[in-house]
XYZ file of C-alpha atoms in Angstrom:
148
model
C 112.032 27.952 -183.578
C 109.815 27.490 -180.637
C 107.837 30.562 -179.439
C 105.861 31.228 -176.126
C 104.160 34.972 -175.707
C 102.062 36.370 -173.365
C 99.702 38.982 -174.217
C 98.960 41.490 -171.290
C 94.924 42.644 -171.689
C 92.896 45.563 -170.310
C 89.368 45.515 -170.327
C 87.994 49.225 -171.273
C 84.698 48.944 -169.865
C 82.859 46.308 -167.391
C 81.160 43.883 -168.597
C 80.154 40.216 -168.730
C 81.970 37.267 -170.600
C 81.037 34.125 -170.944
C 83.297 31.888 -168.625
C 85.231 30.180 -170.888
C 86.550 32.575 -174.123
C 89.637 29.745 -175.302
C 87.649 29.447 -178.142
C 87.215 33.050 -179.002
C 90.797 34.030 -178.536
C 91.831 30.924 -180.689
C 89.606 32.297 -183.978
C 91.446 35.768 -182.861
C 94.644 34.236 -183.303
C 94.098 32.660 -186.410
C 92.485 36.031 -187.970
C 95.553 37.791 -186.866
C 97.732 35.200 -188.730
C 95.716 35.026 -191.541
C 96.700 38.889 -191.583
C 100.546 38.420 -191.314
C 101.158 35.061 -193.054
C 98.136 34.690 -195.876
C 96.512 31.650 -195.394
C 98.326 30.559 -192.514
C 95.146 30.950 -189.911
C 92.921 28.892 -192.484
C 95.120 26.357 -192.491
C 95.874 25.754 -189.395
C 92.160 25.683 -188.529
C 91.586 23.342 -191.280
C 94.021 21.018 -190.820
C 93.356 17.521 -189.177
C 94.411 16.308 -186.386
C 96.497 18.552 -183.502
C 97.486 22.126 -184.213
C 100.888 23.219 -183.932
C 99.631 26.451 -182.047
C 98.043 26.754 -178.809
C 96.318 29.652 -177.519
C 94.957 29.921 -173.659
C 91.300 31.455 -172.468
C 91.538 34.449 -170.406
C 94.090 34.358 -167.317
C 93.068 36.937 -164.832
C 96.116 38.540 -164.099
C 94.379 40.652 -160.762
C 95.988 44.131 -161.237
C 95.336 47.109 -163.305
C 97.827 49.750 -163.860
C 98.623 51.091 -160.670
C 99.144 47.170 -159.392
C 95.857 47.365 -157.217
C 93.962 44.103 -157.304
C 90.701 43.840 -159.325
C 89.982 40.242 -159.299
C 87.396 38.708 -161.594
C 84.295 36.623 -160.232
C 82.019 33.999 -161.708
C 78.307 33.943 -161.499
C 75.800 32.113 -163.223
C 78.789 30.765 -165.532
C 79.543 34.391 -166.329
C 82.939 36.017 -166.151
C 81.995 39.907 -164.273
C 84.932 42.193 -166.319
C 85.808 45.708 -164.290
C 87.699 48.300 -166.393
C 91.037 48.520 -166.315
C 91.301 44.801 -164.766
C 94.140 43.026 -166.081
C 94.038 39.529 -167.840
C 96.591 37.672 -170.212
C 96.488 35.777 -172.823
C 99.835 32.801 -173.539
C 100.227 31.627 -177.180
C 102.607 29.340 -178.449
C 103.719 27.752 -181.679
C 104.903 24.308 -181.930
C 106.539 24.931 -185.510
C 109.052 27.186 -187.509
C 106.157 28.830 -189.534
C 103.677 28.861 -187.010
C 106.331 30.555 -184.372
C 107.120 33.446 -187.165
C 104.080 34.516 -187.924
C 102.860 34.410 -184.090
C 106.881 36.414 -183.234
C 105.613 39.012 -186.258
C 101.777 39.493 -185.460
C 101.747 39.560 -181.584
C 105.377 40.830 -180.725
C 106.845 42.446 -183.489
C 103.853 44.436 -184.147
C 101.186 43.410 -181.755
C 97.302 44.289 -182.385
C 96.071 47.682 -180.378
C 92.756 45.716 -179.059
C 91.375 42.151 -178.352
C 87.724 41.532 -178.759
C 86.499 38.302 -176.988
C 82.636 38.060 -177.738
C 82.249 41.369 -178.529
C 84.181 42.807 -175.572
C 86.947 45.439 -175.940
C 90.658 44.934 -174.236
C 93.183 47.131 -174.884
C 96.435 45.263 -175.693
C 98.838 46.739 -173.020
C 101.947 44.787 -173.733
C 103.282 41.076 -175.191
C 105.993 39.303 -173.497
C 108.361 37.220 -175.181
C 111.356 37.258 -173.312
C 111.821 34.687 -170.414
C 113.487 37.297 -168.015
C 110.719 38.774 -167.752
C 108.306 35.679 -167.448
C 109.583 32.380 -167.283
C 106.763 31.302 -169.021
C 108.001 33.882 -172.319
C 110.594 33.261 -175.047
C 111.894 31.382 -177.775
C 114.158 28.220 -178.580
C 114.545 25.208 -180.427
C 113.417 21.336 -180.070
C 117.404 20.858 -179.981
C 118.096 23.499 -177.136
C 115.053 21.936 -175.189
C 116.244 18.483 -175.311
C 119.970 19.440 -173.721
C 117.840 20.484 -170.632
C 117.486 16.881 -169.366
């Protein structure tokens, strides 16, 4: 199994981020794993060469609840956060195990907050269903090669 997920991300206060957080959300990731499949985090950060998980910085998504755009700005290579702005956050996992434990700690029971650099986001919702967003979902190396 393949996965793809999006996490959906309110910020609960302003603030300022440094402008590039991939990083940061990547040792997130692998502390939530290491909470859902023991180990699993560790080794993935230990192992050599590339990962079979991939985890994106944060996506300004431009709306907040109500759908009113509150887009982000960069200055001085700072990222300037407004409260309830919107931002998302796509994961995937390139391998059976990896693709569990990401389905079990981000969609079947998803974390309540995301803190990037000490900055709180409330999680609002994670996607993993490619009606939704084409981007979302899950499938095989086999299904994937019958698109050609």
């Amino acid at each position: 199994m393949l996965i793809s997920l999006v996490l959906i991300l309110e910020a609960e206060r302003n603030g300022v981020l440094p402008p590039h957080v991939g990083r940061a959300n990547y040792a997130i990731t692998l502390a939530r794993l290491n909470e859902v499949a023991a180990g699993l985090g560790d080794a993935l950060h230990s192992r050599e060469g590339p990962k079979p998980l991939t985890c994106s910085s944060l996506l300004a998504s431009g709306c907040n609840e109500e759908g009113a755009q509150k887009a982000s700005r960069q200055s001085d290579f700072q990222t300037v956060v407004r409260a309830g702005q919107r931002f998302q956050v796509h994961l995937t996992g390139l391998t059976q195990a990896v693709s569990r434990a990401l389905s079990r700690g981000f969609v079947e029971e998803p974390p309540a907050t995301w803190s990037v650099s000490g900055y709180p986001f409330r999680v609002v919702k994670s996607i993993c269903d490619d009606e939704v967003d084409p981007w979302t979902g899950r499938t095989t190396y086999e299904a994937l090669a019958k698109l050609e």
